[in-house]
Amino acid sequence: LFIGRVIAGIAGATVATATAYIADISPARDRAKNFGMIGAAFGVGFILGPAIGGLAGNIDVRLPFFIAAGFALLNFLFGLFFLPESLKVENRRPFSLARANPFGALKRAFAMPRLRHPLFMVFLFMLAGYSYASVWSFYGKEKFAWDAGTIGLTLAAFGVGVIFVQGVLIRYTMPALGEGGTIRLGLVAFGLAMLGISLAGYSWVMFALIPVAVLGEIAGPAISGMLSNMVSGKEQGDLQGIMGSIEAVAAIIAPPVFTGLFKLFTADGWPYFPGAPFLLAALIAALALLVFMLLKPKEN
């Protein structure tokens, strides 16, 4: 099982490749909006995936994995036969094993003054965002006695919201607020949602905060668009790979931190505060906003 998860993690690099593809074929002004379509596609998967997996799992516990493998095969065949190359000839360069080293790429990226602070903000935003995956179900069961159906309903509602925010709403906020304004809106909404969730005393409050939390997801595509416009056409793949590596680091750090905090504040001998992980996520989001506000105006 663990070997399978490792292979799945390696194969997950296709997300960075797909994002770089979008950057290659999109004018600079449209990149954030088009990155949002990737998020909207994730939202659709967030709704359909659990539904398909749940129904198939009732037939056989292994069937969802075979279905997922089938979708992956279809995706491979589509890319092989129908997806044209996006990278222009003048933007290509010979493969270099040294550049393919993810740690070396991270080191080079953080050594570049124009990328150092934006990438740190990306790390903070992703780290805070993993609070959902880490403790959402535990928190719902502990504080509100949610069953599996209720937890699934909240996740489905979140998925619907992401489809709207990243697929539709960002196409209006970008012309009106620009990249900087859209990022600030997302970070503020995310931080307020995390604060509200940490203090919620009733289930209806949690459901009421889902639209606010979803609005926070508008920051992701805008951040990707901002960073994409800060590098050349030859560096789009590098950038998306670096962002994928940063997300992987956040995904490693977040679960033990947030679940450890949850366990601590639901254990005997400590003040009972199961919302502590979401309060920490709110503080991390506030720090990400502060880092963004300190960026040079041309990077906003």
Short mmCIF file of C-alpha atoms in Angstrom, two decimals:
data_model
loop_
_atom_site.label_atom_id
_atom_site.label_comp_id
_atom_site.label_asym_id
_atom_site.label_seq_id
_atom_site.Cartn_x
_atom_site.Cartn_y
_atom_site.Cartn_z
CA LEU A 1 0.00 0.00 0.00
CA PHE A 2 2.78 2.42 0.89
CA ILE A 3 4.70 1.57 -2.28
CA GLY A 4 1.53 2.30 -4.24
CA ARG A 5 1.21 5.68 -2.58
CA VAL A 6 4.82 6.51 -3.44
CA ILE A 7 4.18 5.66 -7.10
CA ALA A 8 1.00 7.73 -7.02
CA GLY A 9 2.97 10.66 -5.62
CA ILE A 10 5.53 10.40 -8.42
CA ALA A 11 2.75 10.22 -11.00
CA GLY A 12 1.13 13.28 -9.42
CA ALA A 13 3.82 15.38 -11.11
CA THR A 14 1.47 15.49 -14.11
CA VAL A 15 -0.38 18.35 -12.37
CA ALA A 16 2.69 20.55 -12.64
CA THR A 17 3.08 19.56 -16.29
CA ALA A 18 -0.56 20.37 -17.04
CA THR A 19 -0.21 23.76 -15.35
CA ALA A 20 2.91 24.51 -17.39
CA TYR A 21 0.96 23.51 -20.52
CA ILE A 22 -1.73 26.07 -19.64
CA ALA A 23 0.98 28.70 -19.14
CA ASP A 24 2.46 27.89 -22.57
CA ILE A 25 -0.80 28.34 -24.47
CA SER A 26 -2.26 31.29 -22.49
CA PRO A 27 -1.56 35.00 -22.91
CA ALA A 28 -0.09 36.51 -19.75
CA ARG A 29 -3.30 38.38 -18.95
CA ASP A 30 -5.39 35.18 -19.07
CA ARG A 31 -3.14 32.79 -17.18
CA ALA A 32 -4.73 33.24 -13.75
CA LYS A 33 -8.22 32.70 -15.21
CA ASN A 34 -7.11 29.61 -17.08
CA PHE A 35 -5.29 28.22 -14.04
CA GLY A 36 -8.66 28.57 -12.34
CA MET A 37 -10.10 26.06 -14.80
CA ILE A 38 -7.67 23.48 -13.44
CA GLY A 39 -9.00 24.18 -9.96
CA ALA A 40 -12.57 23.90 -11.25
CA ALA A 41 -11.71 20.52 -12.79
CA PHE A 42 -10.40 19.44 -9.38
CA GLY A 43 -13.69 20.58 -7.90
CA VAL A 44 -15.62 18.35 -10.31
CA GLY A 45 -13.37 15.45 -9.36
CA PHE A 46 -13.87 16.31 -5.70
CA ILE A 47 -17.60 15.72 -6.17
CA LEU A 48 -17.67 12.81 -8.64
CA GLY A 49 -14.65 10.91 -7.30
CA PRO A 50 -16.03 10.15 -3.82
CA ALA A 51 -19.45 9.34 -5.30
CA ILE A 52 -18.01 6.86 -7.82
CA GLY A 53 -15.64 5.43 -5.23
CA GLY A 54 -18.40 5.01 -2.67
CA LEU A 55 -20.74 3.23 -5.06
CA ALA A 56 -17.98 1.00 -6.43
CA GLY A 57 -16.70 0.28 -2.94
CA ASN A 58 -20.08 -1.15 -2.01
CA ILE A 59 -19.60 -3.72 -4.77
CA ASP A 60 -15.98 -4.58 -3.95
CA VAL A 61 -13.47 -2.75 -1.77
CA ARG A 62 -10.80 -2.92 -4.51
CA LEU A 63 -13.02 -1.83 -7.40
CA PRO A 64 -12.51 1.96 -6.94
CA PHE A 65 -8.78 1.51 -7.49
CA PHE A 66 -9.32 -0.38 -10.74
CA ILE A 67 -11.71 2.36 -11.91
CA ALA A 68 -9.10 5.00 -11.05
CA ALA A 69 -6.50 3.03 -13.01
CA GLY A 70 -8.89 2.95 -15.97
CA PHE A 71 -9.33 6.72 -15.89
CA ALA A 72 -5.55 7.13 -15.73
CA LEU A 73 -5.17 4.92 -18.80
CA LEU A 74 -7.77 6.94 -20.71
CA ASN A 75 -5.95 10.13 -19.71
CA PHE A 76 -2.65 8.70 -20.98
CA LEU A 77 -4.19 7.71 -24.33
CA PHE A 78 -5.81 11.13 -24.73
CA GLY A 79 -2.50 12.88 -24.09
CA LEU A 80 -0.63 10.55 -26.41
CA PHE A 81 -2.94 10.81 -29.43
CA PHE A 82 -4.87 14.08 -29.15
CA LEU A 83 -2.86 16.64 -27.14
CA PRO A 84 -0.46 18.72 -29.27
CA GLU A 85 2.90 19.92 -27.96
CA SER A 86 2.57 23.31 -26.28
CA LEU A 87 6.18 24.41 -25.86
CA LYS A 88 7.46 26.50 -28.75
CA VAL A 89 10.73 25.38 -30.33
CA GLU A 90 12.52 28.58 -29.31
CA ASN A 91 11.61 27.97 -25.64
CA ARG A 92 13.00 24.42 -25.54
CA ARG A 93 16.38 23.44 -24.12
CA PRO A 94 18.37 20.21 -23.73
CA PHE A 95 17.49 18.00 -20.78
CA SER A 96 19.80 18.45 -17.80
CA LEU A 97 19.91 15.99 -14.93
CA ALA A 98 21.23 18.74 -12.64
CA ARG A 99 18.21 20.94 -13.39
CA ALA A 100 15.90 17.97 -12.85
CA ASN A 101 17.05 17.72 -9.23
CA PRO A 102 14.06 19.10 -7.25
CA PHE A 103 16.21 20.22 -4.32
CA GLY A 104 18.54 22.06 -6.66
CA ALA A 105 15.56 23.70 -8.35
CA LEU A 106 14.20 24.84 -5.00
CA LYS A 107 17.59 26.21 -4.01
CA ARG A 108 17.89 28.14 -7.28
CA ALA A 109 14.34 29.49 -6.97
CA PHE A 110 14.75 30.76 -3.43
CA ALA A 111 18.10 32.28 -4.39
CA MET A 112 16.30 34.52 -6.91
CA PRO A 113 15.21 37.73 -5.14
CA ARG A 114 12.11 38.20 -7.29
CA LEU A 115 10.80 34.70 -6.43
CA ARG A 116 11.96 34.22 -2.85
CA HIS A 117 9.11 35.96 -1.04
CA PRO A 118 6.30 34.90 -3.43
CA LEU A 119 7.35 31.24 -3.10
CA PHE A 120 7.47 31.53 0.68
CA MET A 121 3.93 32.93 0.54
CA VAL A 122 2.92 29.95 -1.64
CA PHE A 123 4.34 27.56 0.96
CA LEU A 124 2.44 29.26 3.78
CA PHE A 125 -0.83 29.26 1.83
CA MET A 126 -0.48 25.59 0.91
CA LEU A 127 0.51 24.65 4.45
CA ALA A 128 -2.58 26.35 5.89
CA GLY A 129 -4.77 24.80 3.20
CA TYR A 130 -3.80 21.28 4.23
CA SER A 131 -5.60 21.82 7.53
CA TYR A 132 -8.76 20.68 5.70
CA ALA A 133 -7.35 17.36 4.60
CA SER A 134 -5.66 16.78 7.94
CA VAL A 135 -8.42 17.28 10.48
CA TRP A 136 -11.74 18.22 8.84
CA SER A 137 -13.38 14.83 9.35
CA PHE A 138 -11.91 14.41 12.85
CA TYR A 139 -13.11 17.87 13.86
CA GLY A 140 -16.63 17.29 12.52
CA LYS A 141 -16.96 13.97 14.35
CA GLU A 142 -15.44 15.26 17.60
CA LYS A 143 -17.28 18.56 17.98
CA PHE A 144 -20.53 18.06 16.06
CA ALA A 145 -20.91 14.25 16.03
CA TRP A 146 -21.04 14.26 12.23
CA ASP A 147 -21.45 10.89 10.54
CA ALA A 148 -19.77 9.88 7.27
CA GLY A 149 -22.73 11.16 5.24
CA THR A 150 -22.58 14.64 6.74
CA ILE A 151 -18.83 14.83 6.23
CA GLY A 152 -19.31 13.78 2.61
CA LEU A 153 -21.99 16.45 2.17
CA THR A 154 -19.68 19.19 3.43
CA LEU A 155 -16.92 18.05 1.09
CA ALA A 156 -19.33 17.94 -1.85
CA ALA A 157 -20.54 21.47 -1.02
CA PHE A 158 -16.93 22.62 -0.93
CA GLY A 159 -16.31 21.02 -4.32
CA VAL A 160 -19.29 22.78 -5.87
CA GLY A 161 -18.04 26.07 -4.47
CA VAL A 162 -14.54 25.56 -5.89
CA ILE A 163 -16.02 24.92 -9.35
CA PHE A 164 -17.86 28.26 -9.19
CA VAL A 165 -15.05 30.31 -7.65
CA GLN A 166 -12.16 29.06 -9.78
CA GLY A 167 -14.14 28.40 -12.94
CA VAL A 168 -16.43 31.45 -13.00
CA LEU A 169 -15.89 34.07 -10.29
CA ILE A 170 -12.17 34.57 -10.95
CA ARG A 171 -13.01 35.67 -14.49
CA TYR A 172 -14.72 38.70 -12.95
CA THR A 173 -12.39 39.45 -10.04
CA MET A 174 -9.26 39.47 -12.21
CA PRO A 175 -10.39 42.37 -14.45
CA ALA A 176 -11.90 44.21 -11.48
CA LEU A 177 -9.25 43.65 -8.80
CA GLY A 178 -6.19 42.45 -10.70
CA GLU A 179 -3.92 39.66 -9.52
CA GLY A 180 -2.91 41.47 -6.35
CA GLY A 181 -6.46 42.30 -5.30
CA THR A 182 -7.68 38.78 -6.06
CA ILE A 183 -4.86 37.28 -3.99
CA ARG A 184 -5.60 39.59 -1.06
CA LEU A 185 -9.32 38.78 -1.26
CA GLY A 186 -8.58 35.06 -1.21
CA LEU A 187 -6.12 35.20 1.68
CA VAL A 188 -8.44 37.36 3.81
CA ALA A 189 -11.44 35.11 3.11
CA PHE A 190 -9.42 31.98 3.87
CA GLY A 191 -8.10 33.40 7.14
CA LEU A 192 -11.56 34.53 8.28
CA ALA A 193 -13.04 31.14 7.41
CA MET A 194 -10.37 29.31 9.39
CA LEU A 195 -10.90 31.60 12.37
CA GLY A 196 -14.66 31.12 12.20
CA ILE A 197 -14.38 27.35 11.87
CA SER A 198 -12.05 27.17 14.87
CA LEU A 199 -14.63 28.97 17.04
CA ALA A 200 -17.85 27.49 15.58
CA GLY A 201 -20.24 26.09 18.14
CA TYR A 202 -22.98 24.73 15.87
CA SER A 203 -23.11 22.72 12.65
CA TRP A 204 -25.06 25.42 10.83
CA VAL A 205 -22.18 27.83 11.44
CA MET A 206 -19.83 25.39 9.73
CA PHE A 207 -22.11 25.17 6.70
CA ALA A 208 -22.46 28.96 6.65
CA LEU A 209 -18.67 29.33 6.59
CA ILE A 210 -18.17 26.99 3.62
CA PRO A 211 -18.83 29.80 1.06
CA VAL A 212 -16.26 31.98 2.84
CA ALA A 213 -13.73 29.14 2.84
CA VAL A 214 -14.45 28.48 -0.83
CA LEU A 215 -13.85 32.15 -1.65
CA GLY A 216 -10.36 31.69 -0.22
CA GLU A 217 -9.65 29.25 -3.06
CA ILE A 218 -9.66 32.16 -5.50
CA ALA A 219 -6.16 33.04 -4.34
CA GLY A 220 -4.53 29.89 -5.75
CA PRO A 221 -4.96 30.55 -9.49
CA ALA A 222 -4.13 34.25 -9.02
CA ILE A 223 -0.89 33.36 -7.22
CA SER A 224 0.00 30.89 -9.98
CA GLY A 225 -0.73 33.53 -12.60
CA MET A 226 1.40 36.12 -10.82
CA LEU A 227 4.37 33.77 -10.53
CA SER A 228 3.98 32.53 -14.11
CA ASN A 229 4.20 36.09 -15.38
CA MET A 230 7.41 36.62 -13.39
CA VAL A 231 9.42 34.02 -15.33
CA SER A 232 10.25 33.51 -18.99
CA GLY A 233 8.64 31.05 -21.39
CA LYS A 234 11.63 28.72 -20.94
CA GLU A 235 11.07 28.56 -17.17
CA GLN A 236 7.34 27.73 -16.98
CA GLY A 237 7.96 24.01 -16.48
CA ASP A 238 10.63 24.70 -13.87
CA LEU A 239 8.30 27.03 -12.00
CA GLN A 240 5.38 24.60 -11.90
CA GLY A 241 7.69 21.80 -10.81
CA ILE A 242 9.04 23.99 -8.02
CA MET A 243 5.52 24.85 -6.89
CA GLY A 244 4.67 21.14 -6.95
CA SER A 245 7.72 20.45 -4.77
CA ILE A 246 6.68 23.19 -2.35
CA GLU A 247 3.20 21.70 -2.13
CA ALA A 248 4.73 18.28 -1.47
CA VAL A 249 6.78 19.71 1.40
CA ALA A 250 3.62 21.33 2.82
CA ALA A 251 1.77 18.01 2.44
CA ILE A 252 4.50 16.29 4.47
CA ILE A 253 4.63 18.87 7.26
CA ALA A 254 0.92 19.65 7.64
CA PRO A 255 -0.65 16.31 8.71
CA PRO A 256 1.55 15.65 11.78
CA VAL A 257 1.35 19.31 12.82
CA PHE A 258 -2.43 19.70 12.52
CA THR A 259 -3.41 16.23 13.71
CA GLY A 260 -0.90 16.49 16.57
CA LEU A 261 -2.42 19.79 17.64
CA PHE A 262 -5.91 18.31 17.39
CA LYS A 263 -4.92 15.36 19.54
CA LEU A 264 -3.29 17.66 22.10
CA PHE A 265 -6.32 19.91 22.55
CA THR A 266 -8.81 17.04 22.74
CA ALA A 267 -6.79 15.05 25.30
CA ASP A 268 -7.34 15.00 29.05
CA GLY A 269 -5.25 17.48 30.99
CA TRP A 270 -5.34 20.17 28.29
CA PRO A 271 -7.90 22.91 27.63
CA TYR A 272 -10.56 21.46 25.33
CA PHE A 273 -10.22 23.32 22.03
CA PRO A 274 -10.56 21.00 19.01
CA GLY A 275 -10.55 24.03 16.70
CA ALA A 276 -6.88 24.72 17.51
CA PRO A 277 -5.61 23.41 14.13
CA PHE A 278 -7.87 25.81 12.23
CA LEU A 279 -6.81 28.70 14.45
CA LEU A 280 -3.20 27.88 13.55
CA ALA A 281 -4.21 27.78 9.87
CA ALA A 282 -5.75 31.25 10.26
CA LEU A 283 -2.52 32.57 11.75
CA ILE A 284 -0.47 31.02 8.95
CA ALA A 285 -2.81 32.61 6.39
CA ALA A 286 -2.36 35.98 8.10
CA LEU A 287 1.41 35.55 7.84
CA ALA A 288 1.05 34.69 4.13
CA LEU A 289 -0.97 37.89 3.65
CA LEU A 290 1.70 39.89 5.47
CA VAL A 291 4.43 38.42 3.26
CA PHE A 292 2.38 39.28 0.18
CA MET A 293 1.80 42.84 1.35
CA LEU A 294 5.54 43.27 1.77
CA LEU A 295 6.22 42.33 -1.84
CA LYS A 296 7.27 45.08 -4.22
CA PRO A 297 4.32 46.79 -5.97
CA LYS A 298 5.40 45.43 -9.38
CA GLU A 299 5.02 41.89 -8.00
CA ASN A 300 1.49 42.57 -6.71
#
